[in-house]
Coordinates of C-alpha atoms in Angstrom, one line a residue:
X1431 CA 87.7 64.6 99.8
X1432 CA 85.0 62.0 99.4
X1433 CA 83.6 60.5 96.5
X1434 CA 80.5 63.0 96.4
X1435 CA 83.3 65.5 95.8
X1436 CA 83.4 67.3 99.6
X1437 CA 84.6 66.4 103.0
X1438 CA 82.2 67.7 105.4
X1439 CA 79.2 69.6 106.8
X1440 CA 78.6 73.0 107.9
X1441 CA 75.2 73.4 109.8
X1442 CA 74.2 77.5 109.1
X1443 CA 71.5 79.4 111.0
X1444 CA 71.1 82.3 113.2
X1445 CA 71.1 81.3 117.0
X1446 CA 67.5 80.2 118.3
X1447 CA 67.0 78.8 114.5
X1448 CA 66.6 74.9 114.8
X1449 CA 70.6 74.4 114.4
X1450 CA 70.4 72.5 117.6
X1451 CA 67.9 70.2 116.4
X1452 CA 69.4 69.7 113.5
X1453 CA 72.6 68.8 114.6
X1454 CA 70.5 66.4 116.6
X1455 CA 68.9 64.7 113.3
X1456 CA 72.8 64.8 111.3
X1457 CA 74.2 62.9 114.2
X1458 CA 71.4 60.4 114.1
X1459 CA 72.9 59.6 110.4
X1460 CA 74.7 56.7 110.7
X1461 CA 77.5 58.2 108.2
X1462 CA 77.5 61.3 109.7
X1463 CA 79.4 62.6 113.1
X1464 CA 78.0 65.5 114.1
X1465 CA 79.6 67.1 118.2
X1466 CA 78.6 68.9 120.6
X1467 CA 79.7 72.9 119.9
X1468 CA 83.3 72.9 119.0
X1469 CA 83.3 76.9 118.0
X1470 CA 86.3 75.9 116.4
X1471 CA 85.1 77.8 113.1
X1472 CA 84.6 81.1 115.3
X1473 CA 87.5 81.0 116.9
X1474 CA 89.2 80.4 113.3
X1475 CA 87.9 83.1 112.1
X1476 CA 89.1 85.3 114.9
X1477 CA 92.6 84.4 113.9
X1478 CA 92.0 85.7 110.2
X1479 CA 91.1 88.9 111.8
X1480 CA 92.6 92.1 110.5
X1481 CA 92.6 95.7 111.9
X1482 CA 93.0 98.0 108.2
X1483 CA 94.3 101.4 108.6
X1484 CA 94.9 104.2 106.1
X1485 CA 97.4 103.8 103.3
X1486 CA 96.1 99.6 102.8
X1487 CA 97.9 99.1 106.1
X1488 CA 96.8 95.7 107.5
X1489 CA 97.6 94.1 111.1
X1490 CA 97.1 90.4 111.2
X1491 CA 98.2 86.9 111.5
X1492 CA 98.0 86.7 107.5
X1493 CA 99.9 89.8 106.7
X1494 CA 102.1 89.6 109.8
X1495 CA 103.0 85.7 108.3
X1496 CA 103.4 87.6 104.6
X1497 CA 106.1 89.6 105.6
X1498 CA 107.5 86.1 107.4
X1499 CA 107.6 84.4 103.9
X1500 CA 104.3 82.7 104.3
X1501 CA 101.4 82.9 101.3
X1502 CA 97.9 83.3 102.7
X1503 CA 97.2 80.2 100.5
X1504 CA 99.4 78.5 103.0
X1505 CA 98.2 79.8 106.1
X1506 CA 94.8 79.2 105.0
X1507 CA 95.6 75.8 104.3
X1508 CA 97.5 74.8 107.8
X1509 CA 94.6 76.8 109.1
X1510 CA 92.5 74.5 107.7
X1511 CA 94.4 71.5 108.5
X1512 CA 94.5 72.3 112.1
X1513 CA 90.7 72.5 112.3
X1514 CA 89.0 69.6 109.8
X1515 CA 91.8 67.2 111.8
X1516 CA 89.6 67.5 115.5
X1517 CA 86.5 66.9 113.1
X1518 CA 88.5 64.3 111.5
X1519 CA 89.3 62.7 114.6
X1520 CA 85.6 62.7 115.7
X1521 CA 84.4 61.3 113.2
X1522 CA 86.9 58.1 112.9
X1523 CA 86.1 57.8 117.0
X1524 CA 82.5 57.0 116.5
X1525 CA 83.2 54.9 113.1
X1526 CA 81.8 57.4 110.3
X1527 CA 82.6 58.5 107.1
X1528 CA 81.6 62.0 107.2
X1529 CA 81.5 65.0 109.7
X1530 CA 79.3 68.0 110.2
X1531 CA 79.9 71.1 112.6
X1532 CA 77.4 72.9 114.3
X1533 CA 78.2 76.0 116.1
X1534 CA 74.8 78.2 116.6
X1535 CA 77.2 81.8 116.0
X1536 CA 78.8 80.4 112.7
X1537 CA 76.6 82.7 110.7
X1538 CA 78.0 85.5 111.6
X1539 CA 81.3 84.7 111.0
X1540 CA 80.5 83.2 107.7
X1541 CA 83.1 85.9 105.1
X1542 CA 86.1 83.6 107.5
X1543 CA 84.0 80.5 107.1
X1544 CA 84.1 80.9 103.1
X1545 CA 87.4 81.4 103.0
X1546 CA 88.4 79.1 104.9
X1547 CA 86.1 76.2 104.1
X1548 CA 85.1 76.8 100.4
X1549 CA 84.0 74.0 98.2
X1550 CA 85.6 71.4 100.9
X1551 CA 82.5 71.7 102.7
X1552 CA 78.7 71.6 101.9
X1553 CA 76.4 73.9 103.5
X1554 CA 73.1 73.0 105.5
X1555 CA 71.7 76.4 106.0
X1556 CA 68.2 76.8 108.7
X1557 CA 66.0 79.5 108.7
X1558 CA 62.9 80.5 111.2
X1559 CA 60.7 83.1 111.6
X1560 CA 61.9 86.3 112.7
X1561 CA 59.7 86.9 115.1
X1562 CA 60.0 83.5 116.7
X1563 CA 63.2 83.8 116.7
X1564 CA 63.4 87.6 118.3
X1565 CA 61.8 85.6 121.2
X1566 CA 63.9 82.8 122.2
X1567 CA 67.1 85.1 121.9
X1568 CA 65.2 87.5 124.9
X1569 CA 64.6 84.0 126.8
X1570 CA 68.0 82.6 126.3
X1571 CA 69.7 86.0 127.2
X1572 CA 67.5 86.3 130.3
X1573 CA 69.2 82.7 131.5
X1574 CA 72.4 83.3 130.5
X1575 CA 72.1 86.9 132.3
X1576 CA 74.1 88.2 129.2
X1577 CA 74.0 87.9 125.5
X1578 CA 75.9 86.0 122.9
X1579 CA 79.1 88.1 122.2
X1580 CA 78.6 87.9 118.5
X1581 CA 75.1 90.0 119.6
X1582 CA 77.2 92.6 121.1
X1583 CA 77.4 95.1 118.7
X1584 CA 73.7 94.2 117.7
X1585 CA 72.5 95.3 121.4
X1586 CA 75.5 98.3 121.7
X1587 CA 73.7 99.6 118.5
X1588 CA 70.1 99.3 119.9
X1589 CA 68.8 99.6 123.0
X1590 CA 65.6 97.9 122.4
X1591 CA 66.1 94.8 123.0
X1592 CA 63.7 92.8 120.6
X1593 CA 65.0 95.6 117.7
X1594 CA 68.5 94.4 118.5
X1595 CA 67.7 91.1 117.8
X1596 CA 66.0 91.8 115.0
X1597 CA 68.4 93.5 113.2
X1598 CA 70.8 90.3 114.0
X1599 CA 68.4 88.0 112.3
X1600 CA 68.4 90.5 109.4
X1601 CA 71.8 90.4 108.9
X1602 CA 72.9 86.9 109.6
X1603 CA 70.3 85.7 107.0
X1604 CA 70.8 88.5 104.4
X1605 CA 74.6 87.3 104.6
X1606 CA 73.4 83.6 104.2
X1607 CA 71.4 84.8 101.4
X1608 CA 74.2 86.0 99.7
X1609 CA 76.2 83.0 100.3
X1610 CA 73.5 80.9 99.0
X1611 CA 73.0 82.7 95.5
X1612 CA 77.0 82.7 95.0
X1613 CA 77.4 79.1 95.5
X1614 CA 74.5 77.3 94.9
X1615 CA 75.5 74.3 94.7
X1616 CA 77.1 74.5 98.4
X1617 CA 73.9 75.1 100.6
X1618 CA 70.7 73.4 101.0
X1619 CA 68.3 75.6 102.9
X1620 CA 65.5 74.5 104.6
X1621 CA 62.5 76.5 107.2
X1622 CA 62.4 75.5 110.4
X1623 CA 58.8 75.8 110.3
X1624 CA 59.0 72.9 107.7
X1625 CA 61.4 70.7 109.3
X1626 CA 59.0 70.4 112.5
X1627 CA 55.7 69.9 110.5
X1628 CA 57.9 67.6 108.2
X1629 CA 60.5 66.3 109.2
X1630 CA 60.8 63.0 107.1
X1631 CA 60.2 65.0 103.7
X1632 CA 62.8 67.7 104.8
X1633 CA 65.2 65.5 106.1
X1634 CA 65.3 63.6 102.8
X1635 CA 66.1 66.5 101.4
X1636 CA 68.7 67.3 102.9
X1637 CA 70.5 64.1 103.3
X1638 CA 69.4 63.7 99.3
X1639 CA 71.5 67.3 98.8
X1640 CA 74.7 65.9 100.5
X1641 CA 74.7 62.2 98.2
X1642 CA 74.0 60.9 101.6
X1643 CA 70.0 59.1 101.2
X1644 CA 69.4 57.1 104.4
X1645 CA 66.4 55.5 106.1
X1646 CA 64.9 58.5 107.4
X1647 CA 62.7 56.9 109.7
X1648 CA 65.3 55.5 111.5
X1649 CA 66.9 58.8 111.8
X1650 CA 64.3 60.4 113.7
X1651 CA 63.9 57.1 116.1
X1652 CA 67.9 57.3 116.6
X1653 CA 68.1 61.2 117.3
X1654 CA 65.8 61.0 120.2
X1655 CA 66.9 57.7 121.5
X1656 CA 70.5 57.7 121.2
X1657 CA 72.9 58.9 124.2
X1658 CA 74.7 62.0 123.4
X1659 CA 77.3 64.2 124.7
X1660 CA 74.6 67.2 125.2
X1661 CA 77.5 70.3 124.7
X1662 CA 76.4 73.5 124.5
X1663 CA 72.8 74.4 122.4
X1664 CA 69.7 74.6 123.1
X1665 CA 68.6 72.8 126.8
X1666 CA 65.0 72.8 125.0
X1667 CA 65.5 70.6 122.5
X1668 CA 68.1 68.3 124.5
X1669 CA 64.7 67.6 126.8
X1670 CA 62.6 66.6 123.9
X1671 CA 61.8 63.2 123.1
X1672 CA 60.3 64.2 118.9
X1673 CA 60.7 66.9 116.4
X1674 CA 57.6 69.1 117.5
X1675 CA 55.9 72.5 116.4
X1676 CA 55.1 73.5 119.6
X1677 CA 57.6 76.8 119.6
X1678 CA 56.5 77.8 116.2
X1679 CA 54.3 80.6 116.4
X1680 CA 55.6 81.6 120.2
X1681 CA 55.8 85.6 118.8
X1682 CA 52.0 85.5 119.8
X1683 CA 52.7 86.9 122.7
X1684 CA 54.4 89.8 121.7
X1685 CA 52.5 93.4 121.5
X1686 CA 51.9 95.0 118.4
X1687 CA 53.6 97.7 119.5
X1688 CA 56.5 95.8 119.5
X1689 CA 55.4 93.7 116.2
X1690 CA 55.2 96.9 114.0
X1691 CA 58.4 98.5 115.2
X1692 CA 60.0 94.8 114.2
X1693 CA 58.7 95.3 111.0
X1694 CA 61.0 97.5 108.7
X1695 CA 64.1 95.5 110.1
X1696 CA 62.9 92.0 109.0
X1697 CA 60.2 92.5 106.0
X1698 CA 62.8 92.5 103.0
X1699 CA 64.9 89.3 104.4
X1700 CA 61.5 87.3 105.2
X1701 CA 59.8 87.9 102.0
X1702 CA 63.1 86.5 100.7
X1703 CA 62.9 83.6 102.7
X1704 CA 59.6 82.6 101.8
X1705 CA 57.9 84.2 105.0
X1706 CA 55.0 86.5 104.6
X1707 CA 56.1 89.8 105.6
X1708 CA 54.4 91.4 108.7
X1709 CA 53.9 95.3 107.8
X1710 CA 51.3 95.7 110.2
X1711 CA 48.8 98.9 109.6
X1712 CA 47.3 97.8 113.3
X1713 CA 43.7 97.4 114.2
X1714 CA 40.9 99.9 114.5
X1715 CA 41.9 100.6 118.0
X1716 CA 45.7 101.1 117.4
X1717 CA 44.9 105.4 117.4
X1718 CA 42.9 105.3 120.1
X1719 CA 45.1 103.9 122.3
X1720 CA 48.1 105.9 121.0
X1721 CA 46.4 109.2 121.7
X1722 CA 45.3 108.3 125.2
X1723 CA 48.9 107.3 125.5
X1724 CA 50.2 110.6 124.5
X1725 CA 47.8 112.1 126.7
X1726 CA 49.2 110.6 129.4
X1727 CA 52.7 111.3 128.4
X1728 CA 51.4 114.9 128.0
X1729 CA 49.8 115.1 131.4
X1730 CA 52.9 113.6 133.1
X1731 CA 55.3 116.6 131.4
X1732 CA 52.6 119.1 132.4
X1733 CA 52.5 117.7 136.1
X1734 CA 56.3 117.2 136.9
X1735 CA 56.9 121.3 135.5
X1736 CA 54.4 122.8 137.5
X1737 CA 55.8 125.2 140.6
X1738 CA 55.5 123.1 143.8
X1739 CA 53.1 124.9 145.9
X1740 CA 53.9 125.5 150.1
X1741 CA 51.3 124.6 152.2

């Protein structure tokens, strides 16, 4: 543990957030070590993993290791051990104090990460506009030709793409939320939307959060100027040379079609993160063009059940 009372930094957003650019801006600290994707906090939390069955039956490492003699304090704590020391490592390689994880899925795996982190760490939580976000997930998955697995059982559960991705957001910031108001003094959270129209201010914040003030400026010229180990994350902001707005707002392009079904999946969670909520009524020519569509539906039934007719 340091002086300020913790020993490192856990960088929490949904995927297609900011985390990215935000590990970029960390690394630039020049206290702060801050790699490439290590998913080492995933992949820990896989290991915690228990299947319950009936009669409080549970099948696990911890359990399995309970019967061997071992507490889960001391699994948790070798766990631990065996994780921090890469981070550790990192960190004394490029000659700072402090390190800070960024792995883009981390939020959903948060329950493990609480457990398994605690007060040892302090918490640098991103959040962006649902809609925005919805978007570069579709774009991302259209690259990749697949979907992050953690958005497996998001997209198993709904079809609709955009709905699925929705409901992801929803949950990995509800879950943050909840994080948030049970340890307070553990997370900063910031907007992406603020961090790109503000960067200075918002980084102050945070680096005035974790007892680690800096030259600011300097930051931002070191994070774009710096060579890096690029890692996995997003290739967008790895080509930019500034912290920039220009993907704020890119949910423009959706239809309000899609918008309004969106709506009841995200409303609560961004009203709770400071976002107005979208609860679209639609325009004047919403009806209109739902009726000619069901028309058209209609007309397409009526066609394909009519007797076929020899000539």
């Amino acid at each position: 543990m340091s002086a300020t009372g913790y020993e490192g930094i856990v960088v929490l957003g949904v995927p297609r957030s900011g985390t990215t650019l935000l590990r970029r801006l960390l690394r630039a600290h020049p206290d702060i070590a801050c790699p490439p994707e290590t998913n080492l906090l995933s992949a820990a939390s896989r290991f915690l993993e228990e299947q319950r069955f009936a009669g409080g039956l549970s099948v696990g490492v911890v359990p399995g290791l309970h019967f061997a003699g071992f507490a889960e304090a001391v699994v948790l704590d070798r766990l631990r051990e065996f994780v921090f020391e890469f981070w550790r490592d990192i960190a004394a390689r490029e000659g700072k104090r402090r390190w800070a994880e960024k792995t883009a899925v981390d939020i959903f795996h948060l329950d493990a990460i609480e457990r398994l982190c605690g007060d040892r760490c302090r918490y640098v939580a991103i959040v962006r506009h649902p809609l925005d976000v919805v978007c570069s997930l579709k774009e991302l998955g259209d690259k990749m030709e697949s979907h992050l697995p953690e958005l497996f059982e998001f997209v198993r559960r709904r079809p609709e793409t955009y709905e699925a991705f929705a409901e992801a957001w929803a949950a990995g910031n509800r879950r943050l939320l909840a994080f948030a108001d049970a340890h307070p003094g553990w997370v900063v959270r910031v907007r992406y939307e603020d961090l790109t129209a503000d960067p200075r201010t918002t980084l102050a914040t945070i680096f005035d959060f974790l007892g680690e003030s800096t030259d600011v400026d300097a930051v931002l010229s070191r994070a774009f100027s710096d060579g890096e180990s690029v890692g996995l994350g997003d290739w967008k902001t790895y080509a930019s040379h500034e912290v920039s707005a220009g993907s704020v707002g890119r949910h423009r392009t959706l239809s309000p079609w899609t918008i309004e079904r969106l709506s009841p999946l995200v409303d609560d969670v961004m009203e709770r993160l400071g976002y107005e909520p979208i609860r679209r009524k639609g325009s004047p020519g919403d009806d209109q063009r739902r009726q000619e569509l069901a028309r058209l539906v209609t007309g397409m039934k009526l066609s394909s059940s009519s007797p076929a007719t020899s000539s």
